[in-house]
mmCIF file of C-alpha atoms in Angstrom:
data_model
loop_
_atom_site.group_PDB
_atom_site.id
_atom_site.type_symbol
_atom_site.label_atom_id
_atom_site.label_comp_id
_atom_site.label_asym_id
_atom_site.label_seq_id
_atom_site.Cartn_x
_atom_site.Cartn_y
_atom_site.Cartn_z
ATOM 1 C CA MET A 12 10.669 -16.220 -14.706
ATOM 2 C CA LYS A 13 7.002 -17.076 -12.731
ATOM 3 C CA VAL A 14 5.954 -14.599 -10.829
ATOM 4 C CA VAL A 15 2.717 -14.717 -9.098
ATOM 5 C CA VAL A 16 0.889 -11.684 -7.721
ATOM 6 C CA ILE A 17 -1.162 -12.229 -4.867
ATOM 7 C CA GLY A 18 -4.339 -9.485 -5.423
ATOM 8 C CA GLY A 19 -3.412 -9.457 -9.041
ATOM 9 C CA THR A 20 -6.515 -8.327 -10.493
ATOM 10 C CA GLY A 21 -6.918 -5.434 -8.132
ATOM 11 C CA LEU A 22 -5.387 -1.782 -8.591
ATOM 12 C CA ILE A 23 -1.945 -2.183 -8.215
ATOM 13 C CA GLY A 24 -1.693 -5.725 -8.592
ATOM 14 C CA SER A 25 -3.031 -5.806 -12.268
ATOM 15 C CA LYS A 26 -0.867 -3.063 -13.413
ATOM 16 C CA VAL A 27 2.040 -5.379 -11.531
ATOM 17 C CA VAL A 28 0.749 -8.148 -13.872
ATOM 18 C CA ALA A 29 0.979 -6.310 -17.053
ATOM 19 C CA ARG A 30 4.136 -4.260 -16.142
ATOM 20 C CA LEU A 31 6.366 -8.232 -15.742
ATOM 21 C CA GLY A 32 4.393 -9.380 -18.755
ATOM 22 C CA GLU A 33 5.682 -6.881 -20.920
ATOM 23 C CA HIS A 34 9.253 -7.764 -19.709
ATOM 24 C CA GLY A 35 9.000 -11.046 -20.781
ATOM 25 C CA HIS A 36 8.074 -12.818 -17.319
ATOM 26 C CA GLU A 37 5.128 -15.113 -16.752
ATOM 27 C CA ALA A 38 2.828 -13.317 -14.643
ATOM 28 C CA VAL A 39 -0.079 -14.985 -12.759
ATOM 29 C CA ALA A 40 -2.894 -12.909 -11.280
ATOM 30 C CA ALA A 41 -3.803 -14.751 -8.195
ATOM 31 C CA ALA A 42 -7.221 -13.726 -6.355
ATOM 32 C CA PRO A 43 -10.087 -15.441 -4.886
ATOM 33 C CA ASN A 44 -12.034 -14.309 -8.273
ATOM 34 C CA THR A 45 -9.153 -16.662 -10.108
ATOM 35 C CA GLY A 46 -9.768 -19.317 -7.641
ATOM 36 C CA VAL A 47 -6.802 -18.685 -5.235
ATOM 37 C CA ASN A 48 -7.686 -17.774 -1.627
ATOM 38 C CA THR A 49 -5.005 -17.233 0.977
ATOM 39 C CA LEU A 50 -7.307 -17.408 3.865
ATOM 40 C CA THR A 51 -8.766 -20.787 3.180
ATOM 41 C CA GLY A 52 -5.554 -22.015 0.777
ATOM 42 C CA GLU A 53 -7.669 -22.656 -1.676
ATOM 43 C CA GLY A 54 -5.511 -22.993 -4.941
ATOM 44 C CA LEU A 55 -2.233 -21.786 -3.391
ATOM 45 C CA ALA A 56 -0.687 -24.859 -4.065
ATOM 46 C CA GLU A 57 -1.441 -25.356 -7.342
ATOM 47 C CA VAL A 58 -0.851 -21.264 -8.586
ATOM 48 C CA LEU A 59 2.728 -21.377 -6.945
ATOM 49 C CA GLN A 60 3.949 -24.623 -8.851
ATOM 50 C CA GLY A 61 6.987 -23.672 -10.911
ATOM 51 C CA ALA A 62 7.228 -20.370 -9.219
ATOM 52 C CA SER A 63 10.306 -18.223 -8.751
ATOM 53 C CA VAL A 64 8.930 -15.175 -6.860
ATOM 54 C CA VAL A 65 5.508 -14.452 -4.938
ATOM 55 C CA VAL A 66 4.246 -10.584 -4.917
ATOM 56 C CA ASP A 67 1.632 -10.034 -2.365
ATOM 57 C CA VAL A 68 -0.428 -6.647 -2.953
ATOM 58 C CA SER A 69 -3.540 -8.067 -1.296
ATOM 59 C CA ASN A 70 -5.372 -6.187 1.369
ATOM 60 C CA SER A 71 -8.395 -7.245 3.435
ATOM 61 C CA PRO A 72 -11.951 -6.530 2.570
ATOM 62 C CA SER A 73 -13.093 -5.076 5.835
ATOM 63 C CA PHE A 74 -10.766 -2.573 7.759
ATOM 64 C CA GLU A 75 -12.460 -3.275 11.052
ATOM 65 C CA ASP A 76 -9.363 -4.005 13.582
ATOM 66 C CA GLN A 77 -9.877 -7.952 14.355
ATOM 67 C CA ALA A 78 -11.265 -8.698 10.811
ATOM 68 C CA VAL A 79 -7.889 -6.591 9.203
ATOM 69 C CA MET A 80 -5.613 -8.289 11.706
ATOM 70 C CA ASP A 81 -7.058 -11.750 11.110
ATOM 71 C CA PHE A 82 -6.941 -11.372 7.368
ATOM 72 C CA PHE A 83 -2.909 -10.544 7.348
ATOM 73 C CA ARG A 84 -2.079 -12.886 9.933
ATOM 74 C CA THR A 85 -3.742 -15.826 8.412
ATOM 75 C CA SER A 86 -2.780 -15.241 4.547
ATOM 76 C CA THR A 87 0.501 -13.958 5.177
ATOM 77 C CA THR A 88 0.778 -17.261 7.463
ATOM 78 C CA ASN A 89 -0.635 -19.509 4.570
ATOM 79 C CA LEU A 90 1.053 -17.885 1.734
ATOM 80 C CA LEU A 91 4.697 -18.432 2.932
ATOM 81 C CA LYS A 92 4.047 -22.043 4.274
ATOM 82 C CA ALA A 93 2.929 -22.573 0.767
ATOM 83 C CA GLU A 94 5.980 -20.752 -0.872
ATOM 84 C CA ALA A 95 8.475 -22.823 1.525
ATOM 85 C CA ASP A 96 6.558 -26.091 0.335
ATOM 86 C CA ALA A 97 7.040 -25.125 -3.311
ATOM 87 C CA ASP A 98 10.581 -23.498 -3.180
ATOM 88 C CA VAL A 99 9.379 -19.965 -3.901
ATOM 89 C CA THR A 100 12.969 -18.146 -3.358
ATOM 90 C CA HIS A 101 11.465 -14.395 -3.280
ATOM 91 C CA HIS A 102 9.015 -12.952 -1.664
ATOM 92 C CA VAL A 103 7.678 -9.294 -2.421
ATOM 93 C CA ALA A 104 4.703 -7.483 0.006
ATOM 94 C CA LEU A 105 3.565 -4.018 -0.446
ATOM 95 C CA SER A 106 3.162 -2.201 2.440
ATOM 96 C CA VAL A 107 2.951 1.369 3.835
ATOM 97 C CA VAL A 108 5.737 4.249 4.722
ATOM 98 C CA GLY A 109 5.208 4.770 8.351
ATOM 99 C CA THR A 110 3.508 1.119 9.450
ATOM 100 C CA GLU A 111 5.853 1.006 12.447
ATOM 101 C CA ARG A 112 5.101 4.788 13.262
ATOM 102 C CA LEU A 113 1.191 4.289 12.972
ATOM 103 C CA GLN A 114 0.745 1.649 15.850
ATOM 104 C CA GLY A 115 -2.073 3.260 16.951
ATOM 105 C CA SER A 116 -4.073 2.145 14.001
ATOM 106 C CA GLY A 117 -5.569 -1.360 13.919
ATOM 107 C CA TYR A 118 -4.516 -1.458 10.200
ATOM 108 C CA PHE A 119 -1.517 -0.615 10.729
ATOM 109 C CA ARG A 120 -0.787 -2.938 13.511
ATOM 110 C CA ALA A 121 -1.895 -5.809 11.467
ATOM 111 C CA LYS A 122 0.378 -4.488 8.704
ATOM 112 C CA GLN A 123 3.054 -4.785 11.052
ATOM 113 C CA VAL A 124 2.415 -8.251 11.955
ATOM 114 C CA GLN A 125 2.140 -9.189 8.516
ATOM 115 C CA GLU A 126 5.741 -7.476 7.976
ATOM 116 C CA ASP A 127 6.890 -9.254 11.117
ATOM 117 C CA LEU A 128 5.929 -12.346 9.467
ATOM 118 C CA ILE A 129 7.611 -11.981 6.648
ATOM 119 C CA MET A 130 10.872 -11.207 8.268
ATOM 120 C CA GLU A 131 10.820 -14.127 10.598
ATOM 121 C CA SER A 132 9.747 -16.656 8.157
ATOM 122 C CA GLY A 133 13.546 -17.343 6.796
ATOM 123 C CA MET A 134 12.162 -16.801 3.113
ATOM 124 C CA PRO A 135 14.052 -14.114 1.184
ATOM 125 C CA TYR A 136 12.164 -10.993 1.030
ATOM 126 C CA SER A 137 11.860 -7.557 -0.094
ATOM 127 C CA ILE A 138 9.192 -5.339 1.340
ATOM 128 C CA VAL A 139 8.156 -2.564 -0.762
ATOM 129 C CA HIS A 140 6.779 0.755 1.473
ATOM 130 C CA ALA A 141 4.680 2.849 -0.458
ATOM 131 C CA THR A 142 3.146 6.146 0.460
ATOM 132 C CA GLN A 143 -0.537 7.399 0.350
ATOM 133 C CA PHE A 144 -1.713 7.030 -3.701
ATOM 134 C CA PHE A 145 -3.142 10.036 -5.329
ATOM 135 C CA GLU A 146 -6.222 7.905 -5.900
ATOM 136 C CA PHE A 147 -7.046 7.558 -2.333
ATOM 137 C CA ALA A 148 -7.507 11.035 -1.677
ATOM 138 C CA LYS A 149 -11.462 10.858 -1.761
ATOM 139 C CA GLY A 150 -11.295 7.811 0.590
ATOM 140 C CA LEU A 151 -9.008 9.286 3.117
ATOM 141 C CA ALA A 152 -11.309 12.465 3.253
ATOM 142 C CA ASP A 153 -14.302 10.236 3.813
ATOM 143 C CA GLY A 154 -12.549 8.278 6.306
ATOM 144 C CA MET A 155 -12.346 11.607 8.426
ATOM 145 C CA THR A 156 -15.478 13.621 7.436
ATOM 146 C CA GLU A 157 -18.120 14.914 10.055
ATOM 147 C CA GLY A 158 -21.176 16.133 8.531
ATOM 148 C CA ASP A 159 -19.987 18.184 5.438
ATOM 149 C CA THR A 160 -16.538 19.025 7.669
ATOM 150 C CA VAL A 161 -13.054 16.899 6.726
ATOM 151 C CA ARG A 162 -11.085 17.084 9.749
ATOM 152 C CA LEU A 163 -7.426 16.198 9.006
ATOM 153 C CA PRO A 164 -4.311 15.980 11.241
ATOM 154 C CA ALA A 165 -1.482 18.611 11.195
ATOM 155 C CA ALA A 166 0.908 16.573 9.318
ATOM 156 C CA ARG A 167 2.575 16.106 5.751
ATOM 157 C CA ILE A 168 2.218 13.602 3.431
ATOM 158 C CA GLN A 169 3.981 12.963 -0.137
ATOM 159 C CA PRO A 170 1.704 10.749 -2.144
ATOM 160 C CA ILE A 171 2.432 8.747 -4.889
ATOM 161 C CA VAL A 172 0.724 7.234 -8.449
ATOM 162 C CA SER A 173 -0.592 3.701 -8.391
ATOM 163 C CA ASP A 174 1.249 3.082 -11.767
ATOM 164 C CA ASP A 175 4.575 4.288 -9.830
ATOM 165 C CA VAL A 176 4.074 2.017 -7.257
ATOM 166 C CA ALA A 177 3.337 -0.848 -9.424
ATOM 167 C CA ALA A 178 6.773 0.024 -11.047
ATOM 168 C CA ALA A 179 8.247 -0.110 -7.682
ATOM 169 C CA VAL A 180 7.142 -3.447 -7.032
ATOM 170 C CA GLY A 181 7.626 -4.817 -10.373
ATOM 171 C CA ARG A 182 11.284 -3.568 -10.213
ATOM 172 C CA ALA A 183 11.566 -5.532 -6.509
ATOM 173 C CA SER A 184 9.909 -8.684 -7.779
ATOM 174 C CA VAL A 185 13.084 -9.189 -10.580
ATOM 175 C CA GLY A 186 15.780 -7.776 -8.413
ATOM 176 C CA ALA A 187 17.381 -10.068 -5.809
ATOM 177 C CA PRO A 188 15.831 -10.157 -2.222
ATOM 178 C CA VAL A 189 16.939 -7.411 -0.187
ATOM 179 C CA ASN A 190 15.919 -8.703 2.848
ATOM 180 C CA GLY A 191 14.844 -5.360 4.010
ATOM 181 C CA VAL A 192 12.210 -2.617 3.308
ATOM 182 C CA LEU A 193 12.213 -0.170 0.057
ATOM 183 C CA GLU A 194 10.655 3.298 0.324
ATOM 184 C CA VAL A 195 9.000 4.388 -2.468
ATOM 185 C CA ALA A 196 7.426 7.918 -2.738
ATOM 186 C CA GLY A 197 6.031 10.929 -4.985
ATOM 187 C CA PRO A 198 8.147 14.023 -5.826
ATOM 188 C CA GLU A 199 6.316 16.434 -3.812
ATOM 189 C CA ALA A 200 5.124 16.729 0.171
ATOM 190 C CA PHE A 201 2.102 18.507 1.391
ATOM 191 C CA ARG A 202 0.127 19.425 4.424
ATOM 192 C CA LEU A 203 -2.554 17.040 4.555
ATOM 193 C CA GLU A 204 -5.048 19.332 4.000
ATOM 194 C CA GLU A 205 -3.332 20.673 0.957
ATOM 195 C CA PHE A 206 -3.185 16.987 -0.788
ATOM 196 C CA ILE A 207 -6.709 16.196 0.071
ATOM 197 C CA ARG A 208 -8.209 20.051 -0.863
ATOM 198 C CA MET A 209 -6.176 19.596 -4.381
ATOM 199 C CA GLY A 210 -8.345 16.023 -4.735
ATOM 200 C CA LEU A 211 -11.577 17.413 -3.722
ATOM 201 C CA THR A 212 -11.221 20.673 -6.030
ATOM 202 C CA ALA A 213 -10.596 18.750 -8.772
ATOM 203 C CA THR A 214 -14.056 16.650 -8.685
ATOM 204 C CA ASP A 215 -16.020 19.634 -7.449
ATOM 205 C CA ASP A 216 -16.502 18.088 -3.935
ATOM 206 C CA PRO A 217 -17.813 21.240 -1.735
ATOM 207 C CA ARG A 218 -17.082 19.769 2.000
ATOM 208 C CA THR A 219 -15.403 21.853 3.828
ATOM 209 C CA LEU A 220 -11.466 20.847 5.097
ATOM 210 C CA VAL A 221 -10.039 21.916 8.381
ATOM 211 C CA THR A 222 -6.831 21.004 10.117
ATOM 212 C CA ASP A 223 -7.460 19.611 13.434
ATOM 213 C CA PRO A 224 -4.638 18.794 15.824
ATOM 214 C CA GLN A 225 -7.181 16.238 17.707
ATOM 215 C CA ALA A 226 -7.773 14.341 14.380
ATOM 216 C CA ARG A 227 -6.598 11.000 13.770
ATOM 217 C CA TYR A 228 -5.343 9.265 10.776
ATOM 218 C CA TRP A 229 -7.364 5.386 10.545
ATOM 219 C CA GLY A 230 -7.071 6.063 14.260
ATOM 220 C CA ALA A 231 -3.423 6.621 14.889
ATOM 221 C CA GLU A 232 -2.415 10.004 15.973
ATOM 222 C CA LEU A 233 0.255 11.735 13.692
ATOM 223 C CA GLN A 234 3.636 13.949 14.036
ATOM 224 C CA GLU A 235 4.013 16.486 11.472
ATOM 225 C CA ASN A 236 6.596 13.819 9.554
ATOM 226 C CA THR A 237 4.797 10.393 10.278
ATOM 227 C CA LEU A 238 3.641 9.768 7.047
ATOM 228 C CA LEU A 239 6.911 10.769 5.036
ATOM 229 C CA PRO A 240 9.536 8.536 3.567
ATOM 230 C CA GLY A 241 13.185 8.563 4.618
ATOM 231 C CA PRO A 242 16.252 10.098 2.685
ATOM 232 C CA ASP A 243 16.823 6.718 1.167
ATOM 233 C CA ALA A 244 13.456 6.584 -0.695
ATOM 234 C CA HIS A 245 13.379 6.151 -4.425
ATOM 235 C CA ILE A 246 11.416 9.203 -5.579
ATOM 236 C CA ALA A 247 8.896 8.740 -8.330
ATOM 237 C CA GLU A 248 8.595 11.303 -10.943
ATOM 238 C CA THR A 249 4.659 11.810 -11.804
ATOM 239 C CA ARG A 250 3.088 15.235 -9.867
ATOM 240 C CA PHE A 251 0.098 15.024 -8.410
ATOM 241 C CA ALA A 252 -1.257 18.533 -10.388
ATOM 242 C CA ASP A 253 -0.325 16.731 -13.427
ATOM 243 C CA TRP A 254 -1.954 13.479 -13.055
ATOM 244 C CA LEU A 255 -5.106 15.336 -11.766
ATOM 245 C CA ALA A 256 -5.161 17.320 -14.943
ATOM 246 C CA ARG A 257 -4.984 13.947 -16.912
ATOM 247 C CA GLN A 258 -7.882 12.686 -14.895
ATOM 248 C CA GLN A 259 -10.197 15.480 -16.132
#
């Protein structure tokens, strides 16, 4: 089966391509650096020839509100049209647990538009909602740092390693379309401050962490469980402490 992975040279995409290849599928990495650009449409028709499944794990190069909205709206529209023209039978997209609850953030408003376009397209689809990745603990801290202090909302998070996200996306891509959302999360829930503290401590990052009820998560206000998956989520096995130990 030919599976085209949009964003196939990135963190998740490269892992999805490798996993599908190991299982005997023709997995093609599609990205601007391979000649495929979903914003302009360049290379889309060619790469989708003979494809049964398209997996979209691409992300906007800018998180500025208008730029990220333009990226997801334009790239998703172009991609879905090209898939219809190529008789693709399954569209798989990676999104984020809690997207519908995070609409105070420009990034998540854009992700919601992406999901809505997919759902309304008539294309059989599966949307994989993942929790935050282990690898992005420092990036989260950077986005909420003022001076040498990281101000974090009073919320819980259930992070997951990127390998387990790639595995979930791979499973979805070779399965039947669910025409709905599949959730995947790590095995442990932490206070957001605890998760970030573990990540920064592992790299001897000296920043001070505080829980601040007024702090925002990429611009969105959080309730305690906003970032947590529902009861039907697939729970991956890799623990954060074990992953951190391997990094060292």
